[in-house]
Coordinates of C-alpha atoms and ligand atoms in Angstrom, one line a residue:
X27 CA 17.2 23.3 23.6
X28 CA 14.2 21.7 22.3
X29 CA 14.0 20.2 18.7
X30 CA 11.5 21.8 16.9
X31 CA 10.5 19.5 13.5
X32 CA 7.6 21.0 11.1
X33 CA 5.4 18.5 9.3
X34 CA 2.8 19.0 6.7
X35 CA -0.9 19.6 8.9
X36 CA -2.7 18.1 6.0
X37 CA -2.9 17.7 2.1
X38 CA -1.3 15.1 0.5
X39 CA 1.9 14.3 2.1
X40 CA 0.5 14.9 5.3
X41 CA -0.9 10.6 6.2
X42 CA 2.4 9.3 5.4
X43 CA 4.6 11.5 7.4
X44 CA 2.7 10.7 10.5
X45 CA 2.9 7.4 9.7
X46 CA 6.6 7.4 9.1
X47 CA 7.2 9.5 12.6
X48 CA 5.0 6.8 14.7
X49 CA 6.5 3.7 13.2
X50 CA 10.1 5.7 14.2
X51 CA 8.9 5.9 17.7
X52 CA 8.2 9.6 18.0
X53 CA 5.1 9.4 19.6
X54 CA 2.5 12.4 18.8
X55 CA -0.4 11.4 20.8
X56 CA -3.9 11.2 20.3
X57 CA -5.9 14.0 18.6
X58 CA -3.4 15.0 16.1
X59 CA -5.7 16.4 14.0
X60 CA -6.4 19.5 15.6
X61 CA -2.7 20.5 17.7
X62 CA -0.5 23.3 16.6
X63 CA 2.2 21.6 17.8
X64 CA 3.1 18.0 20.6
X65 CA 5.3 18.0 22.5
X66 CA 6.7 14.2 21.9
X67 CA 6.9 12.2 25.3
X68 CA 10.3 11.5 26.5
X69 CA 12.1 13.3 24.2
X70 CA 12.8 17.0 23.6
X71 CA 11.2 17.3 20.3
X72 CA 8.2 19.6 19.5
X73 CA 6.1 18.5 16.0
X74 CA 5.0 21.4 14.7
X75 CA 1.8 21.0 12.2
X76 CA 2.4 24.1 9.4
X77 CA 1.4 24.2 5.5
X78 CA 3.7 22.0 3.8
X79 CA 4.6 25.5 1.1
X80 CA 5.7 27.1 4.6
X81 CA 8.3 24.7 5.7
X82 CA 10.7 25.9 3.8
X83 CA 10.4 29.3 4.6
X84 CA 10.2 28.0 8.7
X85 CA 13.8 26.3 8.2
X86 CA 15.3 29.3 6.7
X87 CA 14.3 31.8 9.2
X88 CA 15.4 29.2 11.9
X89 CA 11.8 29.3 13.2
X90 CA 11.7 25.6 12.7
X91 CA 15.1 23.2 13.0
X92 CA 13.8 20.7 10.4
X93 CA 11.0 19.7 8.1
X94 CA 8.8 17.0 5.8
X95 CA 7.8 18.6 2.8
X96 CA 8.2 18.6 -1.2
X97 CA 11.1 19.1 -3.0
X98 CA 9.1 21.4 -5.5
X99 CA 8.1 23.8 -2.3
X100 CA 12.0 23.7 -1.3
X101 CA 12.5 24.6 -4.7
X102 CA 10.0 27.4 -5.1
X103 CA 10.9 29.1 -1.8
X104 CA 14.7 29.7 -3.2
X105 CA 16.2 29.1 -0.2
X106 CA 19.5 26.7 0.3
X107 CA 18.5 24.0 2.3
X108 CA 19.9 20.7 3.4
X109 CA 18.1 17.3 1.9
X110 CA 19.1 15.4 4.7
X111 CA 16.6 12.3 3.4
X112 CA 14.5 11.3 0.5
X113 CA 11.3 10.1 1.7
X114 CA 10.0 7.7 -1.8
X115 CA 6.5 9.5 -1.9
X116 CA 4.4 12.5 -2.6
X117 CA 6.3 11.8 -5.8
X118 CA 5.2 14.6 -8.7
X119 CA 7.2 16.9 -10.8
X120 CA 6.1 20.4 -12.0
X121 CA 5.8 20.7 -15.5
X122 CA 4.5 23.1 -18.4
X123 CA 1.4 22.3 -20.0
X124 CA -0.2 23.5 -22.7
X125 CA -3.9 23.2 -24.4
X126 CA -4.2 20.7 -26.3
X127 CA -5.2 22.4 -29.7
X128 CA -1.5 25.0 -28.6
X129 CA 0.7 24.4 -32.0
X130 CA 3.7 24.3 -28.8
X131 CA 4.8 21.0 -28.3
X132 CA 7.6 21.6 -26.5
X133 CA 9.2 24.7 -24.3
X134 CA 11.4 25.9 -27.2
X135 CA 7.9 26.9 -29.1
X136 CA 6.6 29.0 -26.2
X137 CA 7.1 32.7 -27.3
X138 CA 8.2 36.2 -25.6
X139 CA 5.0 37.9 -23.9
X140 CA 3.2 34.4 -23.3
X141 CA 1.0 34.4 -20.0
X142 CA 1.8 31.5 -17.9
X143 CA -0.1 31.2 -15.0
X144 CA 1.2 29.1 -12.0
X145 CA 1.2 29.1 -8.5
X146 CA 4.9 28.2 -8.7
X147 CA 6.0 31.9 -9.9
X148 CA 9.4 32.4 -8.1
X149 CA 10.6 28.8 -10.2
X150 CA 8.6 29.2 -13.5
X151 CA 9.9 32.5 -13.6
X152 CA 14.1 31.1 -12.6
X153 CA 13.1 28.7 -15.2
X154 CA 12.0 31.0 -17.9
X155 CA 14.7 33.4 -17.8
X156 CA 17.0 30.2 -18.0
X157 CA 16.0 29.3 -21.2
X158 CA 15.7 33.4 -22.3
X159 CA 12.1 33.7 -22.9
X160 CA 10.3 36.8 -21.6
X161 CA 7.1 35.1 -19.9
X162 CA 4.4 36.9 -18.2
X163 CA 3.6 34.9 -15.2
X164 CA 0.3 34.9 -13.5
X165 CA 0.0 33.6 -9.8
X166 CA -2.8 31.6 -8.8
X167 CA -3.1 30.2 -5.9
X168 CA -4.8 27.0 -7.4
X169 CA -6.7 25.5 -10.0
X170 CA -4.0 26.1 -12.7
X171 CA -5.4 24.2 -14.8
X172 CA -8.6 26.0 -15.9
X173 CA -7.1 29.6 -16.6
X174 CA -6.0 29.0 -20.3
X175 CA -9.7 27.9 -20.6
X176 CA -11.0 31.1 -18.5
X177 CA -8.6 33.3 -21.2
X178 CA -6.5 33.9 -18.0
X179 CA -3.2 32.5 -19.5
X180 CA -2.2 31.1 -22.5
X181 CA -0.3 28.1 -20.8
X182 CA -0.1 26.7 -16.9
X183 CA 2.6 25.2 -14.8
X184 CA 1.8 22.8 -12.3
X185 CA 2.3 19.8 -10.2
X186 CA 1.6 16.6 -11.8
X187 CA 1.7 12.9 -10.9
X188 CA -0.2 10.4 -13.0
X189 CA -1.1 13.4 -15.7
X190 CA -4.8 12.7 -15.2
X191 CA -5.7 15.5 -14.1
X192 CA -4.2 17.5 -17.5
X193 CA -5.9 15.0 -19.1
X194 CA -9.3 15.0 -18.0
X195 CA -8.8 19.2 -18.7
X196 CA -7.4 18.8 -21.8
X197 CA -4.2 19.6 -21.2
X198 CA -0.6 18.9 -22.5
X199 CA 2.6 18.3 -20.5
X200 CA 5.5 19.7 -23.0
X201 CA 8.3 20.1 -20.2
X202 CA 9.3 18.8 -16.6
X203 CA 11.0 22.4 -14.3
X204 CA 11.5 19.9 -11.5
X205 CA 11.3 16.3 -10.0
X206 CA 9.4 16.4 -6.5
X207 CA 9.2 13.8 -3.7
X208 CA 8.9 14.4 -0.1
X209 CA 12.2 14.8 2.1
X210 CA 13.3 16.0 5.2
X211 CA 14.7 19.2 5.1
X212 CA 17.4 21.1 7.7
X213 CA 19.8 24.1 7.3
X214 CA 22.9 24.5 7.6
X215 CA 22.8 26.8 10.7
X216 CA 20.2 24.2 12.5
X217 CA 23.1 21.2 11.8
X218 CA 24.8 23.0 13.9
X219 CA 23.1 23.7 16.8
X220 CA 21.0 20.2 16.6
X221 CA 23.0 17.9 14.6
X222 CA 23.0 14.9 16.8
X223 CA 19.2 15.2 17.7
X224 CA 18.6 15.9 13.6
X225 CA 21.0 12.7 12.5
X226 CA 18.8 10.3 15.1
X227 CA 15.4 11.4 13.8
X228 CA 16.6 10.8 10.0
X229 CA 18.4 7.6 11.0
X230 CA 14.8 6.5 13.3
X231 CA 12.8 7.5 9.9
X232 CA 15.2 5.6 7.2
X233 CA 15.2 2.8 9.0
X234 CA 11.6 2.3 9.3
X235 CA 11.4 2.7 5.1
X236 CA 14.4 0.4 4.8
X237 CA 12.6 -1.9 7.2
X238 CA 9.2 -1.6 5.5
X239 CA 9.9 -3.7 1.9
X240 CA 11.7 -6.6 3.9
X241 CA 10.5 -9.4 5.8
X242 CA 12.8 -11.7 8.6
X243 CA 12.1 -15.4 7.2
X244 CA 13.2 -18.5 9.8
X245 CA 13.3 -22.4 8.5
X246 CA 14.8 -25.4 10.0
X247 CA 16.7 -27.5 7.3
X248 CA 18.6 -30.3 7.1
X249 CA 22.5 -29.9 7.2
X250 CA 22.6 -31.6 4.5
X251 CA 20.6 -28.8 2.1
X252 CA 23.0 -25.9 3.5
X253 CA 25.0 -24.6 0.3
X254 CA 21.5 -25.2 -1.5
X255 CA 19.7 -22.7 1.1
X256 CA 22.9 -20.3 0.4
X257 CA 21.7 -19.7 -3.1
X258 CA 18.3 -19.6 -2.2
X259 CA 18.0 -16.8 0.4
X260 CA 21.0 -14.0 -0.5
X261 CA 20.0 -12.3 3.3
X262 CA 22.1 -9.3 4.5
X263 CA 25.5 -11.0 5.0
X264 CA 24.0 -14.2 3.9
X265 CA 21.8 -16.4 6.4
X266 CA 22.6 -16.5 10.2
X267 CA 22.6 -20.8 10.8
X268 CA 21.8 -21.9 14.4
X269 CA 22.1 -25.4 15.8
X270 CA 19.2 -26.8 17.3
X271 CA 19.7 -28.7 20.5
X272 CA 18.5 -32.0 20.1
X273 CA 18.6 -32.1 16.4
X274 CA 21.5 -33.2 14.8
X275 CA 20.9 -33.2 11.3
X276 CA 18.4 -29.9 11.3
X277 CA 19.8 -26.3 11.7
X278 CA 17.5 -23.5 12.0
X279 CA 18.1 -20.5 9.4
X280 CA 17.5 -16.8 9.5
X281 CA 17.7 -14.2 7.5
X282 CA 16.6 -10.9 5.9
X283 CA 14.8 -11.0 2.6
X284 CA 12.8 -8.6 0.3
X285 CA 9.4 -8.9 0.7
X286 CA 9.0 -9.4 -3.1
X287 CA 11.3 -12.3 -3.1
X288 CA 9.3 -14.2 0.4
X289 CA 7.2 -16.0 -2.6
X290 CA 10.4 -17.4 -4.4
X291 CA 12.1 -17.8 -1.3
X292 CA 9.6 -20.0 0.6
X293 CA 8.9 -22.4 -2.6
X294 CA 12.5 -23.0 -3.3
X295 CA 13.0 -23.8 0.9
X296 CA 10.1 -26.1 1.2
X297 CA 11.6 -28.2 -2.1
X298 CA 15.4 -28.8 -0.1
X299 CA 13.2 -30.1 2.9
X300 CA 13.1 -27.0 5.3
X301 CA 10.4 -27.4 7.8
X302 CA 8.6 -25.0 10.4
X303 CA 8.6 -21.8 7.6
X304 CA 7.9 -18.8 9.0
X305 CA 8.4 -14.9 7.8
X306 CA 7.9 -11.7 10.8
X307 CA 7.7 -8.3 9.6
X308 CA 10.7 -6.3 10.6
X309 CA 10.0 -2.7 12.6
X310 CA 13.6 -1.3 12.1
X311 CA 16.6 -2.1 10.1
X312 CA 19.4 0.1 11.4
X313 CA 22.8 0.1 9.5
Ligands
AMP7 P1 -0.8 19.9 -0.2 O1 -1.0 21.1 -1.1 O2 -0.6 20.3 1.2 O3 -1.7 18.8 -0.5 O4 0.7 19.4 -0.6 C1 1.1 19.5 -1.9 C2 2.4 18.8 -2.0 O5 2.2 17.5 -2.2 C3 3.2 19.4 -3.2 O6 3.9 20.5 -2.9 C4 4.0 18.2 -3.6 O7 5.2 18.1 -2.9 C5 3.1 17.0 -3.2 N1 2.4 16.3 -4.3 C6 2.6 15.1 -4.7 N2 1.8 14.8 -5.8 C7 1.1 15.9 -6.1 C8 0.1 16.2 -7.1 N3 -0.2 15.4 -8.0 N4 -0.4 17.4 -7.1 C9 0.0 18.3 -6.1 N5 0.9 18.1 -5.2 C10 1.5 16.9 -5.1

């Protein structure tokens, strides 16, 4: 039975999932931009290209076997899901804000009979009730933000990343509901049926983003400069040392470093004498 995996058809975490699935191999083609769904070459996969808010919703009723989308839509749709990855973007968290001339500075002040107007109701509402206030809630479908100003709602809830945007509308953040990134999402009952297919496309996808902040580095050094080169590069394992025919007093040296180190790393080699320096980028790195 064919694999059927949702991913965001645009909007913000849209870019880097396609990204992520073509540096994992799974090839979608050309004209992305304007299928429903590809059917990946080779492989019994389908993408299907839905709303990121729908995903959730598309795992649950089985219509989809896994997904890319936000934590805060996982959240909102109240269904139990399975994280099966954290992706490290699309990170935001969807907070309470208030105006900024509200006397509430912090949840606790928001009283009974407030309007809060959100496009997250199902969670702001959960969230409420957890903490015993008797909120009104007002769905929107966007544009939070401008409905205490409109008289719409005394306070919003919304996404935010960098807090510019509240900013720039004069807006205060006084409370985080939840703490949002992308990930790939399965169910229970899909992990059954698909597991195997579901654990290779997670493992393709985490080893691309374990591959992507890491660099392979070769040198040739002298023998001689060995434990020195030990402390220098602290590679997976530590350094893989190869004899070089010919040379009896050089040895090549490979290893895996951080990307953020390659600066350190390649200084610190060319002071012990190591010669012939290069760094590669490194596709995959599969535990
Ligand atoms: P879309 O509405 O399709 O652009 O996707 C919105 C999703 O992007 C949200 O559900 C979040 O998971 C994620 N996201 C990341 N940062 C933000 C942000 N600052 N505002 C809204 N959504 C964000």
């Amino acid at each position: 039975m064919t694999l059927r995996f949702g991913v965001p058809n645009k909007g913000r975490l849209n870019e880097r999932t396609i990204e992520l699935l073509t540096k994992a191999g799974l090839d979608l083609g050309d004209d992305i931009g304007r299928k429903l769904y590809v059917k990946i070459k080779n492989q019994d996969i389908e993408i299907m290209f839905v709303r990121a808010q729908d995903i959730p919703e598309f795992i649950a009723k089985g219509a989809i076997d896994m997904g890319i989308t936000g934590l805060d839509q996982v959240a909102e749709s109240g269904h139990d899901l399975k994280n099966l990855l954290d992706l490290g973007f699309g990170f935001c968290r969807l907070s309470v804000a208030v105006p900024e001339e509200s006397p509430a500075r912090s949840v606790k002040d928001i009283k009974d009979g407030s309007r809060i107007a959100t496009s997250f109701p199902k969670i702001t509402k959960k969230y409420f009730d957890s903490l015993g206030k008797d909120v009104s809630v007002i769905v929107v479908s966007g544009a939070a933000e401008i409905m205490p100003y409109l008289g719409i709602s005394d306070y919003i809830v919304d996404l935010v990343s960098t807090g510019s945007t509240l900013k720039m509308n004069r807006l205060v953040e006084i409370g985080t509901i939840v703490e949002s990134q992308a990930a790939i999402m399965s169910s229970e009952k899909a992990m059954k049926g698909h597991g195997e297919e579901i654990d290779l496309v997670v493992s393709s996808i985490a080893s691309v983003i374990a591959a992507e902040d890491k660099k392979y580095i070769m040198a040739d050094v002298p023998k001689s400069a060995l434990p020195e080169i030990e402390r220098i590069i602290p590679g997976i394992g530590g350094p893989t040392i190869v004899p070089i025919s010919g040379s009896g007093d050089t040895v090549a040296v490979h290893a895996v470093i951080d990307s953020d180190q390659a600066y350190r790393i390649i200084s610190e080699l060319k002071r012990v004498g190591a010669k012939g320096i290069l760094t590669m980028p490194i596709e995959r790195l599969v535990d």
